[in-house]
Each structure stands twice: as C-alpha cells, then as structure tokens.
Tab-separated table of C-alpha atoms in Angstrom:
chain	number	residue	atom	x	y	z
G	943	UNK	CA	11.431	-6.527	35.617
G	944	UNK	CA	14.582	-5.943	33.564
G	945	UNK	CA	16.003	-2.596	33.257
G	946	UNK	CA	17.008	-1.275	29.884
G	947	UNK	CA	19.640	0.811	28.965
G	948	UNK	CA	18.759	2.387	25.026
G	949	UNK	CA	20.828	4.084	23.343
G	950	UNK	CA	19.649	6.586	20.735
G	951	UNK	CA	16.247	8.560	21.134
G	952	UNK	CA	14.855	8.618	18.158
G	953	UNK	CA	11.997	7.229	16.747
G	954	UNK	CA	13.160	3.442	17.141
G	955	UNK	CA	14.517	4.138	20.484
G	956	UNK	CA	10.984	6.255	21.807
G	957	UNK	CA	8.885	3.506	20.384
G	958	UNK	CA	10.935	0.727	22.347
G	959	UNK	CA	10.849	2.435	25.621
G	960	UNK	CA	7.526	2.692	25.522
G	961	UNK	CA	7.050	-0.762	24.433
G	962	UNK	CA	9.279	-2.189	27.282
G	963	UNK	CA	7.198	-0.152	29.443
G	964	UNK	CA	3.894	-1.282	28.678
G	965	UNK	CA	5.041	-4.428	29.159
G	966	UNK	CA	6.537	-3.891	32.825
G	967	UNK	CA	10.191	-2.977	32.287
G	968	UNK	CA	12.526	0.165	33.083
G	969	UNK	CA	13.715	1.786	29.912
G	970	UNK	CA	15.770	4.327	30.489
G	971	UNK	CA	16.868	6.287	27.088
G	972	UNK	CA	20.249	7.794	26.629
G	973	UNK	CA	20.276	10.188	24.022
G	974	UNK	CA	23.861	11.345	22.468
G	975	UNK	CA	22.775	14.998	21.892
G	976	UNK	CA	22.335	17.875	24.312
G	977	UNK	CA	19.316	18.825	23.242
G	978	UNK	CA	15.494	17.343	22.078
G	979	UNK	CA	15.731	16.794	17.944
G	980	UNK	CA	12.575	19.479	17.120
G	981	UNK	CA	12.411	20.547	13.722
G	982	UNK	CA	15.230	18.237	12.876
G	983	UNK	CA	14.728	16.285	9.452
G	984	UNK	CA	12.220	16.055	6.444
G	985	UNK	CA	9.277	14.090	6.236
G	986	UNK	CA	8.132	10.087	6.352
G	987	UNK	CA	5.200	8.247	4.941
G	988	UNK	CA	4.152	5.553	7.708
G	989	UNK	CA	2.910	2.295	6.129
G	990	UNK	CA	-0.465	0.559	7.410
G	991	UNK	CA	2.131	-2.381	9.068
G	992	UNK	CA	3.690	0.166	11.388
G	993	UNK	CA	0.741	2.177	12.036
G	994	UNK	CA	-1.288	-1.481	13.104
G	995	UNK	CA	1.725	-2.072	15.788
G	996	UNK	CA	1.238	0.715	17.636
G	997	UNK	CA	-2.453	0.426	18.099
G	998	UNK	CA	-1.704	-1.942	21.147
G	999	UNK	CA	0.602	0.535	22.318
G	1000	UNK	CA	-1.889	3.442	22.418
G	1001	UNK	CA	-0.376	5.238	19.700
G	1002	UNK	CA	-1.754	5.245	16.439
G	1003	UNK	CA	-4.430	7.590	17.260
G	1004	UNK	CA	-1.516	9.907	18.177
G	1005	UNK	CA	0.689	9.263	14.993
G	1006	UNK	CA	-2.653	9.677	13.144
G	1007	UNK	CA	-3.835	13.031	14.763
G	1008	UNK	CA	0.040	14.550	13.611
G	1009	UNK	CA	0.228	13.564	9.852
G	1010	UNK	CA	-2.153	12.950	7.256
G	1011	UNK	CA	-4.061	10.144	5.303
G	1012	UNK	CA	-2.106	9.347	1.910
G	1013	UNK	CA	-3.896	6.246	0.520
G	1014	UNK	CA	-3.075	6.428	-3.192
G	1015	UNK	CA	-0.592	6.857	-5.219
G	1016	UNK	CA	0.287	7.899	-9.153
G	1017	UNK	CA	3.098	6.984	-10.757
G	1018	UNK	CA	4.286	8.609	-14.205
G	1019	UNK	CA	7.025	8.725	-16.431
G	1020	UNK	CA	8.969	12.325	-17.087
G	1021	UNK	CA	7.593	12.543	-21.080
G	1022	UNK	CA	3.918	12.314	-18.933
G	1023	UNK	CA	3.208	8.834	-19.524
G	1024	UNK	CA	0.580	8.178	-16.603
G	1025	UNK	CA	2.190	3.723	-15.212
G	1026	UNK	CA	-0.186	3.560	-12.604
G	1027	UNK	CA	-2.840	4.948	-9.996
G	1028	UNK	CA	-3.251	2.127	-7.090
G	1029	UNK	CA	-3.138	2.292	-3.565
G	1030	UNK	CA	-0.386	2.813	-1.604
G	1031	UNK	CA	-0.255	0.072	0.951
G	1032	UNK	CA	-3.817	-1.069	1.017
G	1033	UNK	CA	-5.748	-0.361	4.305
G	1034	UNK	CA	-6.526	-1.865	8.147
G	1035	UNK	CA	-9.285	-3.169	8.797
G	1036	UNK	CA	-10.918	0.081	10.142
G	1037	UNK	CA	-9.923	2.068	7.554
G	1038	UNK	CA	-6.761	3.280	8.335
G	1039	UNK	CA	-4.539	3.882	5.396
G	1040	UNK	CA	-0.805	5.131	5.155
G	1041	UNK	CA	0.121	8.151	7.124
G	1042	UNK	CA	2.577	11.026	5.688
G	1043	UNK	CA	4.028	13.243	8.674
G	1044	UNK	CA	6.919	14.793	9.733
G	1045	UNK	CA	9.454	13.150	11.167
G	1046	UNK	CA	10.374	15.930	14.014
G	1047	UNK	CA	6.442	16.524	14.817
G	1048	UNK	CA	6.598	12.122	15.199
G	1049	UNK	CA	9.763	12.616	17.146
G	1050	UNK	CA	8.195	15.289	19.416
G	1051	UNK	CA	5.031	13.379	19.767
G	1052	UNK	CA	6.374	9.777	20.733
G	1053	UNK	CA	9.198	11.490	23.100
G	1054	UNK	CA	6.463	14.003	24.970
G	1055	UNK	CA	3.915	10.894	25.479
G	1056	UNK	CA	7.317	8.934	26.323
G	1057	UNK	CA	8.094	11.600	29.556
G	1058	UNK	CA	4.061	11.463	30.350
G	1059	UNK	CA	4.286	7.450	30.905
G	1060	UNK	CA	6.986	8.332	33.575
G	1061	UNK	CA	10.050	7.125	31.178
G	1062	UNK	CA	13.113	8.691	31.541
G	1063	UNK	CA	15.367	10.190	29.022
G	1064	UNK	CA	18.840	11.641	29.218
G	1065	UNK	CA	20.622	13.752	26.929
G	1066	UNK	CA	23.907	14.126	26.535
G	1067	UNK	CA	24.616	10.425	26.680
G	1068	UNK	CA	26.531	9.518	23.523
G	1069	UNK	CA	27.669	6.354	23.955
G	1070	UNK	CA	31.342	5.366	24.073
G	1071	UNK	CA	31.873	1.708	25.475
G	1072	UNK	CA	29.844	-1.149	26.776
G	1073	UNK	CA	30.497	-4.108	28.224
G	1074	UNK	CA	28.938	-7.319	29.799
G	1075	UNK	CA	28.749	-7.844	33.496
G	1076	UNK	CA	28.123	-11.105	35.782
G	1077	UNK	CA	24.790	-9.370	36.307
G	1078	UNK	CA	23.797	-7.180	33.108
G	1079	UNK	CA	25.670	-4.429	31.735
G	1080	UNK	CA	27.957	-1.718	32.288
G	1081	UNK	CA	27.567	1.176	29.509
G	1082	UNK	CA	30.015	4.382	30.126
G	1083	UNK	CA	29.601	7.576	28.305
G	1084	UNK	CA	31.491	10.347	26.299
G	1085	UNK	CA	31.085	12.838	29.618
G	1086	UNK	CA	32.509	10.368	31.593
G	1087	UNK	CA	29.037	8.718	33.278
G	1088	UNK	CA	28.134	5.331	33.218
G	1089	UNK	CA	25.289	3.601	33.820
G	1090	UNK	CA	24.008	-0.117	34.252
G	1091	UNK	CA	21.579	-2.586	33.377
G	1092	UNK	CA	20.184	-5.856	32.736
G	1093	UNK	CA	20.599	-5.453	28.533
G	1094	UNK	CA	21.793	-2.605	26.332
G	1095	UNK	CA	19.714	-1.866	23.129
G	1096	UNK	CA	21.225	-0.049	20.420
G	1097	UNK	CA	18.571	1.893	18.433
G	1098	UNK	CA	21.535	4.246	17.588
G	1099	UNK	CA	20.938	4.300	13.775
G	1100	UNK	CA	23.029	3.925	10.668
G	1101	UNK	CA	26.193	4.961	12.356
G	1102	UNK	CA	25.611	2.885	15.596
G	1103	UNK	CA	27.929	2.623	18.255
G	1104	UNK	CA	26.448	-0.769	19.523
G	1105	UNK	CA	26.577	-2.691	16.797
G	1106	UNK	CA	30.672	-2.327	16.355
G	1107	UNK	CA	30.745	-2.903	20.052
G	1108	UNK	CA	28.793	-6.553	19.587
G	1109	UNK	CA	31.171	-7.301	16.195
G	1110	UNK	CA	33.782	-4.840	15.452
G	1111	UNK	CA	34.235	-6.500	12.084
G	1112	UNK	CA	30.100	-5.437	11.160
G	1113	UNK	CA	30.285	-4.175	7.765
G	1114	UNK	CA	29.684	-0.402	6.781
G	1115	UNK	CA	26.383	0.242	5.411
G	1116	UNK	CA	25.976	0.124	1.456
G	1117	UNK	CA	25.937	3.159	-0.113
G	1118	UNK	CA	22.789	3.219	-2.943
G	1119	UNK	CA	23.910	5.418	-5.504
G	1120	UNK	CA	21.609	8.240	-4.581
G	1121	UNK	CA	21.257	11.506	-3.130
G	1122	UNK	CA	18.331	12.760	-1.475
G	1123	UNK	CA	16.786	16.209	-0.589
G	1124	UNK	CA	12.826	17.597	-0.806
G	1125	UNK	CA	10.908	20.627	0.903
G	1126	UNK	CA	7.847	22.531	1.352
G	1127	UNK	CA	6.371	24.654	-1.173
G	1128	UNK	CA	3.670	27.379	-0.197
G	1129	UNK	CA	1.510	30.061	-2.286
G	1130	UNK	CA	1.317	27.310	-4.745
G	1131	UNK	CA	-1.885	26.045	-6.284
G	1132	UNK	CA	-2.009	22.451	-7.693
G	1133	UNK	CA	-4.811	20.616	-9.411
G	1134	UNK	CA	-4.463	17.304	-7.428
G	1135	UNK	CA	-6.513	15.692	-4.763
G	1136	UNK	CA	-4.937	15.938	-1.481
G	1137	UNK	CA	-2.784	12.855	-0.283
G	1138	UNK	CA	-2.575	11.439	-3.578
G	1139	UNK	CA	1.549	10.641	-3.868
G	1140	UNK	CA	2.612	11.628	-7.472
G	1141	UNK	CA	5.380	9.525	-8.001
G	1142	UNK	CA	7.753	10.219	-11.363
G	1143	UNK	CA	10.331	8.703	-12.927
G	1144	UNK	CA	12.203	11.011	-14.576
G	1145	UNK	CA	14.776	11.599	-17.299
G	1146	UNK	CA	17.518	12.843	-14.949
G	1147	UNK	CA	16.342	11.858	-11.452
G	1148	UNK	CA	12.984	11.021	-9.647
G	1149	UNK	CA	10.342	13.659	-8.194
G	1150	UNK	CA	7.896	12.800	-5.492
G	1151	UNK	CA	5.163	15.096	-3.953
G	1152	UNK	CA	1.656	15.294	-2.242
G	1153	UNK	CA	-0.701	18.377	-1.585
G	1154	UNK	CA	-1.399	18.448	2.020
G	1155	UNK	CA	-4.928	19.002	3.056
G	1156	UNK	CA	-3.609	22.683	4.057
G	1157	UNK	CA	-2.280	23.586	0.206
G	1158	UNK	CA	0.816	23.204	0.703
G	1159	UNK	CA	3.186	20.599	-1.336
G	1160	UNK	CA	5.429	18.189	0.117
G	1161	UNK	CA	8.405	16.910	-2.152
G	1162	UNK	CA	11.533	14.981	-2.179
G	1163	UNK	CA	14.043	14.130	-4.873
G	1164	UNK	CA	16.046	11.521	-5.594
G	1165	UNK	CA	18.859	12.417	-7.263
G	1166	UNK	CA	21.910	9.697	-9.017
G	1167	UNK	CA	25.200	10.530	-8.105
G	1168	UNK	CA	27.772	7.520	-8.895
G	1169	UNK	CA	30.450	7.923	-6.262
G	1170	UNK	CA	29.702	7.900	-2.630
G	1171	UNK	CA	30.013	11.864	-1.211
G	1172	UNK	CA	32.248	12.982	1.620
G	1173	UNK	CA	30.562	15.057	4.612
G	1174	UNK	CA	32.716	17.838	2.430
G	1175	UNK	CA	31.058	17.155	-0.900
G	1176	UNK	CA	27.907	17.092	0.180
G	1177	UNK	CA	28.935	20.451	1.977
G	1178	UNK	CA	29.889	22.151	-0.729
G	1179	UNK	CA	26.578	21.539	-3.131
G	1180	UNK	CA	25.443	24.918	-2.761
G	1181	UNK	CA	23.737	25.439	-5.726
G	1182	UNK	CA	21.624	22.681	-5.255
G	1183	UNK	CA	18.522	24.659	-5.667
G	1184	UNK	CA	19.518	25.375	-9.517
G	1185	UNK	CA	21.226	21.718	-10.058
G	1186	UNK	CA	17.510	20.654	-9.360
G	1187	UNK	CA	15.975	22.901	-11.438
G	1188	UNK	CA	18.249	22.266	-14.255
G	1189	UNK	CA	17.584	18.224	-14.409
G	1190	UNK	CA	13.945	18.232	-13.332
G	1191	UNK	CA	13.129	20.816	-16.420
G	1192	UNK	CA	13.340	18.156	-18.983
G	1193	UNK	CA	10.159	16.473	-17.634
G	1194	UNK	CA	6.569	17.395	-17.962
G	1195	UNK	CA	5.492	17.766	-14.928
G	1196	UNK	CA	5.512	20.775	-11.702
G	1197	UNK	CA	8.249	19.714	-10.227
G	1198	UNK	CA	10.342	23.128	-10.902
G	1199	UNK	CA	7.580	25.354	-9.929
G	1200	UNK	CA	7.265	23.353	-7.074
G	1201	UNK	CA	11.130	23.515	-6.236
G	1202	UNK	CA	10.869	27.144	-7.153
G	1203	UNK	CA	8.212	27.981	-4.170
G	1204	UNK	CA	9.541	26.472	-1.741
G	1205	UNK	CA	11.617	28.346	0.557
G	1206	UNK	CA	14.122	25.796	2.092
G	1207	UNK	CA	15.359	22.887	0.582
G	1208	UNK	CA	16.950	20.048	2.632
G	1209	UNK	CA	20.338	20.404	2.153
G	1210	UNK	CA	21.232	17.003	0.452
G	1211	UNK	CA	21.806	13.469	1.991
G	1212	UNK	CA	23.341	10.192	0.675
G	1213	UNK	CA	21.231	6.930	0.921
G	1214	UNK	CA	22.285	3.863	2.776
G	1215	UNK	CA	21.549	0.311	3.376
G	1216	UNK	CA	22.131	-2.755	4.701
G	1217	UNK	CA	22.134	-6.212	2.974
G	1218	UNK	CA	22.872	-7.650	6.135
G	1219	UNK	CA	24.734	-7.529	9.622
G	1220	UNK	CA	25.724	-10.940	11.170
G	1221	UNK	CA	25.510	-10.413	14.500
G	1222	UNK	CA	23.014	-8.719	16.061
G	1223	UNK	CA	23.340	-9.118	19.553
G	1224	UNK	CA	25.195	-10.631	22.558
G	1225	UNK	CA	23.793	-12.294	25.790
G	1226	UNK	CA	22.618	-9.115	27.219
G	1227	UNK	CA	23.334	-6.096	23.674
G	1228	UNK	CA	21.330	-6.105	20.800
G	1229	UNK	CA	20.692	-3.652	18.043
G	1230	UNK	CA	17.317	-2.504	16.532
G	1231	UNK	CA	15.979	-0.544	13.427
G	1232	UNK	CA	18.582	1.358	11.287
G	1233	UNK	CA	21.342	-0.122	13.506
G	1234	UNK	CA	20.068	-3.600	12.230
G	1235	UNK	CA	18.949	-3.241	8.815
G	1236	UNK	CA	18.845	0.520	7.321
G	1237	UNK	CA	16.688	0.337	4.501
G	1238	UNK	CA	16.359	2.368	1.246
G	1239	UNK	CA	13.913	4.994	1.175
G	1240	UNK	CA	12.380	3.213	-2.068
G	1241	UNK	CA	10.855	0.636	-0.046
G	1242	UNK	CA	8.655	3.005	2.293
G	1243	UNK	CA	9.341	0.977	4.997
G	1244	UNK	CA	12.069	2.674	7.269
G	1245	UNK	CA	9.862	3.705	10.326
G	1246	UNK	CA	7.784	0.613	10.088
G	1247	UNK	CA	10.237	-1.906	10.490
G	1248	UNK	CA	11.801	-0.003	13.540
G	1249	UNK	CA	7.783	0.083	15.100
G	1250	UNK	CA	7.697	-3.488	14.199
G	1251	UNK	CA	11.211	-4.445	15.967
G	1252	UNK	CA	10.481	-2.533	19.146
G	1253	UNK	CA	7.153	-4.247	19.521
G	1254	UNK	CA	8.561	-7.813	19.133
G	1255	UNK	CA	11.304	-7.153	21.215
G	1256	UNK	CA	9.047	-5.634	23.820
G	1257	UNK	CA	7.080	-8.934	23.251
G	1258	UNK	CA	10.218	-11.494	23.524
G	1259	UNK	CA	11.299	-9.637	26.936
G	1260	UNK	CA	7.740	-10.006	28.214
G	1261	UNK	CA	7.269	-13.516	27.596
G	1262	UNK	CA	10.773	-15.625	27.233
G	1263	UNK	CA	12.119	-16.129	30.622
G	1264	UNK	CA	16.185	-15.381	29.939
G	1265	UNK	CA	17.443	-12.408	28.697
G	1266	UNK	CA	19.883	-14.126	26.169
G	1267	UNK	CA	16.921	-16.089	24.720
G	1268	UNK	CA	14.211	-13.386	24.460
G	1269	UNK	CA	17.022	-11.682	22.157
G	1270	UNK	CA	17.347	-14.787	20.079
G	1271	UNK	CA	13.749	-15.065	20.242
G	1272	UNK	CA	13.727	-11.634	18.558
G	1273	UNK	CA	16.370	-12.262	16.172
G	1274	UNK	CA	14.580	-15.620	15.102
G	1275	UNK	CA	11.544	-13.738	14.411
G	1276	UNK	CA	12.854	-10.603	12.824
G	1277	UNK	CA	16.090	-11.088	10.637
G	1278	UNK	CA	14.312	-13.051	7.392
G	1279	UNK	CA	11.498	-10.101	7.265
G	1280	UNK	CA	14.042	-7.803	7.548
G	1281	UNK	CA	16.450	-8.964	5.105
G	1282	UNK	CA	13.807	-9.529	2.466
G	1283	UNK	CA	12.547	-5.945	2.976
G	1284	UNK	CA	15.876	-4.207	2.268
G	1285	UNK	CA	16.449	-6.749	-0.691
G	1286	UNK	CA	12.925	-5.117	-1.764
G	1287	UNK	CA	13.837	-1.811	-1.091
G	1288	UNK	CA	17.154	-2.112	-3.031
G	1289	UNK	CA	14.944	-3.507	-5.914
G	1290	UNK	CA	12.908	-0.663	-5.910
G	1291	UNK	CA	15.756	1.971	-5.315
G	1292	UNK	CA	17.647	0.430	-8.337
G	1293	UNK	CA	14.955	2.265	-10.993
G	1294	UNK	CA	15.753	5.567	-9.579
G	1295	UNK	CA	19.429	5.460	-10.410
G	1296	UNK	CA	19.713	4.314	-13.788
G	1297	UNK	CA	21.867	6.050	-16.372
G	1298	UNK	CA	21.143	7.458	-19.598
G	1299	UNK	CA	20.858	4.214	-21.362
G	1300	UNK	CA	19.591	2.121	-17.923
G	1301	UNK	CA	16.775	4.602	-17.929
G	1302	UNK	CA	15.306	3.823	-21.730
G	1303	UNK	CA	15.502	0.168	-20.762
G	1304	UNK	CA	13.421	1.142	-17.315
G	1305	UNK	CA	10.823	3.324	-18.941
G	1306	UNK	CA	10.133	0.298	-21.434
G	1307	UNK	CA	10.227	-2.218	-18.655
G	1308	UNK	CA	8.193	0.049	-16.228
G	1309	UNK	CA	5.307	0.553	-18.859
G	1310	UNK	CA	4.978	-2.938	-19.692
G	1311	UNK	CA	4.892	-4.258	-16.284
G	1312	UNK	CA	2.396	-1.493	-15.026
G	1313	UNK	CA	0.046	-2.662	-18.426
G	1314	UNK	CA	0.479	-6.248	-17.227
G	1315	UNK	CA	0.326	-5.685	-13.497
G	1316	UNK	CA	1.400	-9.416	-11.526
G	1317	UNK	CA	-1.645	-11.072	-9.699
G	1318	UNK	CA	0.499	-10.390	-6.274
G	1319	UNK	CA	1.805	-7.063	-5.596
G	1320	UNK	CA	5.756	-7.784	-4.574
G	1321	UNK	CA	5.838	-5.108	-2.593
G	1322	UNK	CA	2.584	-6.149	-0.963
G	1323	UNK	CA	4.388	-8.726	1.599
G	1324	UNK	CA	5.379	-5.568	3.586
G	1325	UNK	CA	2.542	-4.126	4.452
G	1326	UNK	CA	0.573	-7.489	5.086
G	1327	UNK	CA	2.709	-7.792	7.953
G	1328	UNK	CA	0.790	-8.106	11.377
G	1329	UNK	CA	2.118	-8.381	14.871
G	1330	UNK	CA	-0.455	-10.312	17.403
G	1331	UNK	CA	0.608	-8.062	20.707
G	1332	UNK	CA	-1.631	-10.580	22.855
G	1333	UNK	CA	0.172	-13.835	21.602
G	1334	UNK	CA	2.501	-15.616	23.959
G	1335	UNK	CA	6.533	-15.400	22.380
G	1336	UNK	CA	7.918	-19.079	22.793
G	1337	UNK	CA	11.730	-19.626	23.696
C-alpha cells in the first residue's frame, strides 16, 4: 500500500483519491484553500468516455443523479443557417449519453462521497516545495506543515505548483485567443426540447445554450479577444453584460433575451491550453489533468480526460510493482491520447475566434463540410475511448 500525497482537490484530484482508494492505497488530499469550493464555477458537459470510467468506481450513477442527459446537439450559423443536428458524443452501451452539470454540485458530490469512503482531505495546504526522499517524498506547505509519502500527485490545475517543481523550465500554458463567460437565465420560455445543445457560430462571437428539464437556460459565450488579458483587464470588464448584448444582436437567434434574463453572468475568463509538457513526472511526482494537458473548452473533453487519467493511474499503481514504473506505465499509456485531444480541441477552438474576414471563409467552409459530413466523425476518437478497469497494467 503506497500512500499518496495529492495536491489540489478538485475534480481531478477527488476522482484520483478515490481511485487510489478503491484500489488499496492512502490518498490523502491537500487542498490549497481554506475552505470547500461550493458554488464556485459555471457549468461542464461530461462526455460518455468519462462518464464509462467511473462506472467501476461507483460513480456514474452519482454524476448522473446531479446533472442532466444532453444527447444532441444543433449547430447553426448567426444569419440562422441550421449546419447540423447529430448527437453529441454517441451513447454507452446502456444508454447513457453525455451529462451537463455543474461543476460545484460535481465538486460537492465527488468530495462528500470522497469523506464517506474514509479519505482524508485537508485544506489549507497550498503547496510550496517538494522534494524526493530515500523513501518517498517530503512535500512542505505555505503554513509551514509538511507532510510525507511514497509519491506526490499534482492534480493542481493550469497553474500547478508540481509540474514547475518536476521541470522548472515547463512551458506556460497557451493562451487561445478567447474569452469565456455564460449564466443562468430564469422566467424565460424557449421553444426547444430539453438537453438539446444549440450551438452557434456567430458573426461576432459564439453562443451556446440548453433548456434544462426545469425551464431554465444554461449558456456560455465565447468571446475573441486578440491579446492575452491581465488579472486587471479582465477586472475591469464591467460592462460585460452590454458588450454581450451589443455583439450577439447581429445574429438571429435568443441569445440576448437569454443574456437579458439571466441574473448573474460569470464574470469573464481567458482560455488556456497545452500543446504539450515534457516532463511529466519524476521517480516518485507526477502531474495529472489540467496540470498535464489543459485542454480547450471546444473539445468537450476537460473533465473526461482528468476521470480518464485518475483511473489509469489508479490502475498502473495497482498493478506495476515500482513506483517509478507504474508512473511511466501511466505516462506510456496516456500522453499520445492526450496530446491528440488538445490538438483536437485547438482545431475546434480555432472556428470560434476568427476575424471578420476568417469568419466568411468559416461559415463557407462550415456549411460545406456539414452538407458533406466525413464517413468518421474526427471528433469521434474521443469519446470511443474505453478504459478496461479489470485488465492487468504491464510494466
């Protein structure tokens, strides 16, 4: 039994602890905030890849039971040109299909079944140094504390800590030339079926949202900016709400009565990648999800990948006798899926920010390829994807 020391408690971080523990480990979580993350951030559509790792785990039923079923999507240009109506990531084979939910009620879920499995979490914990010991690993803390284990994981997102302390040359993340923001609109009637994702490419930015099966509408935006923002600049966009409304008017669609009923409106975030980090992990520190390969929003795959990491770690610790080769193990089985999905995901993200002139060549390109669909979805190699829990990891 190894004990692991994880820093970040988020979703990739819950999800791994509970993984490790399944499999007969001691996670321990250390979580850099003082307090739980509840009602913290928007919302997340959870592909069918993600949602088919957990089952061994015990939790889709619980992811399931705190979002919603969102198995179709339309996509349409901003002059109301209807591209496409398709599914959105096909289905399992019981019939589960792709799961929209908010990512503080997913938070709050994994972490409260986390505590009931006896794993223990500790807040307060944001991570300062880390370093390898004859016998594991010795992490110390911004209060001072320390504590050590047998490996270190680093599910401490974009900005992680973990992964400049295995290469402090690791590049930056990429910044995708996009801001992002969305909300909840209530008292709002619209004629669509519920869970249907309207998708639109707009003249000045795209426009996303889906009727929940109570009435209400979910949105986000996705909004070009050039230049990468400062904390300050993005700080300072307080008229956001009218910006919005402004650029989204030029399309035919509900967008600004949707943006106009709806209360609070994230206050807006720049979007982030990674091409690619080097070096994931030493003999006994290794990083996972967002620390490892943020991808863009565009390719709907951002809580699935981190599912998909923590289960084949879990996996590589449970069956590959050294600690040092179970993370290579991991590496060699996650790093080319990874890769190509942010590629994918960049690809996808790239239609959203075109400029004036980018966006007439888009629209022509978009309705011509959604007349002449390809025989293989490209985005379809992402939600394919299947982990077998019960097969034995070689070294």
């Amino acid at each position: 039994m190894a004990k692991a020391l994880i820093a970040g408690g988020g979703i990739a971080g819950t999800i791994t602890a509970i993984a490790l523990h399944e499999t007969g480990h001691e996670p321990v979580i250390h979580e850099a905030y003082d307090r739980t993350a509840e009602g913290v951030g928007a919302f997340l559509t959870l592909a069918v890849n993600g949602l088919d790792a957990l089952g061994p785990l015990g939790l889709k039923s619980l992811v399931k039971d705190l979002g919603f079923d969102t198995p179709r999507i339309k996509m349409r240009l901003g002059g109301g040109r209807e591209l496409a109506d398709l599914a959105l990531g096909g289905q399992l084979e019981d019939g589960t299909v792709s799961q929209t939910v908010l990512r503080s009620d997913l938070y709050i879920g994994l972490r409260d079944e986390a505590v009931r499995r006896g794993i223990e979490i500790r807040y307060g914990k944001r991570l300062a140094e880390a370093r390898e010991t004859a016998s594991g690993v010795l992490a110390t803390f911004e209060d001072g504390s320390s504590a050590e284990g047998d490996l270190l994981i680093g599910a401490d997102g974009l900005r992680s800590r973990v992964r400049t302390i295995i290469d402090p040359r690791a590049p930056s993340p990429r910044y995708v030339p996009l801001l992002n923001t969305g909300g909840m609109a209530e008292g709002l009637w619209l004629d669509d079926e519920p869970g249907v994702m309207h998708m639109t490419f707009g003249k000045r930015l795209f426009f996303a949202h889906v009727v929940h099966p109570d009435g209400g509408v979910w949105w986000f935006a996705n909004v070009p900016r050039k230049h990468e923002p400062s904390p300050a600049d993005l700080a300072e966009m307080t008229t956001w709400r009218e910006d919005l409304i402004r650029q989204l008017a030029v399309d035919r669609t509900p967008a600004v009565e949707i943006v106009r009923a709806t209360r609070e409106i994230y206050r807006p975030w720049a979007t982030y990648d990674f091409p690619s980090v080097p070096t994931w992990r030493t003999d006994r520190m290794v990083i996972i999800g967002d620390a490892a390969h943020a991808t863009s929003p565009a390719a709907g795959q951002g809580a699935a990948m981190a599912i998909e990491d923590a289960v084949t770690l879990a996996r590589c610790l449970r069956d590959v006798p050294s600690i040092p080769e179970a993370l290579a193990s991991y590496e060699g089985l996650r790093r080319e899926r990874v890769e190509a999905v942010v590629e994918r995901g960049k690809r996808n993200g790239d239609a959203k920010a075109a400029g004036p002139v980018g966006r007439v060549i888009r629209d022509f390109f978009l309705t011509r390829a959604f007349k002449n669909p390809p025989e293989e979805d490209p985005n379809a190699f992402m939600w394919r994807h299947r982990i077998d829990w019960e097969a034995p990891v070689a070294s």
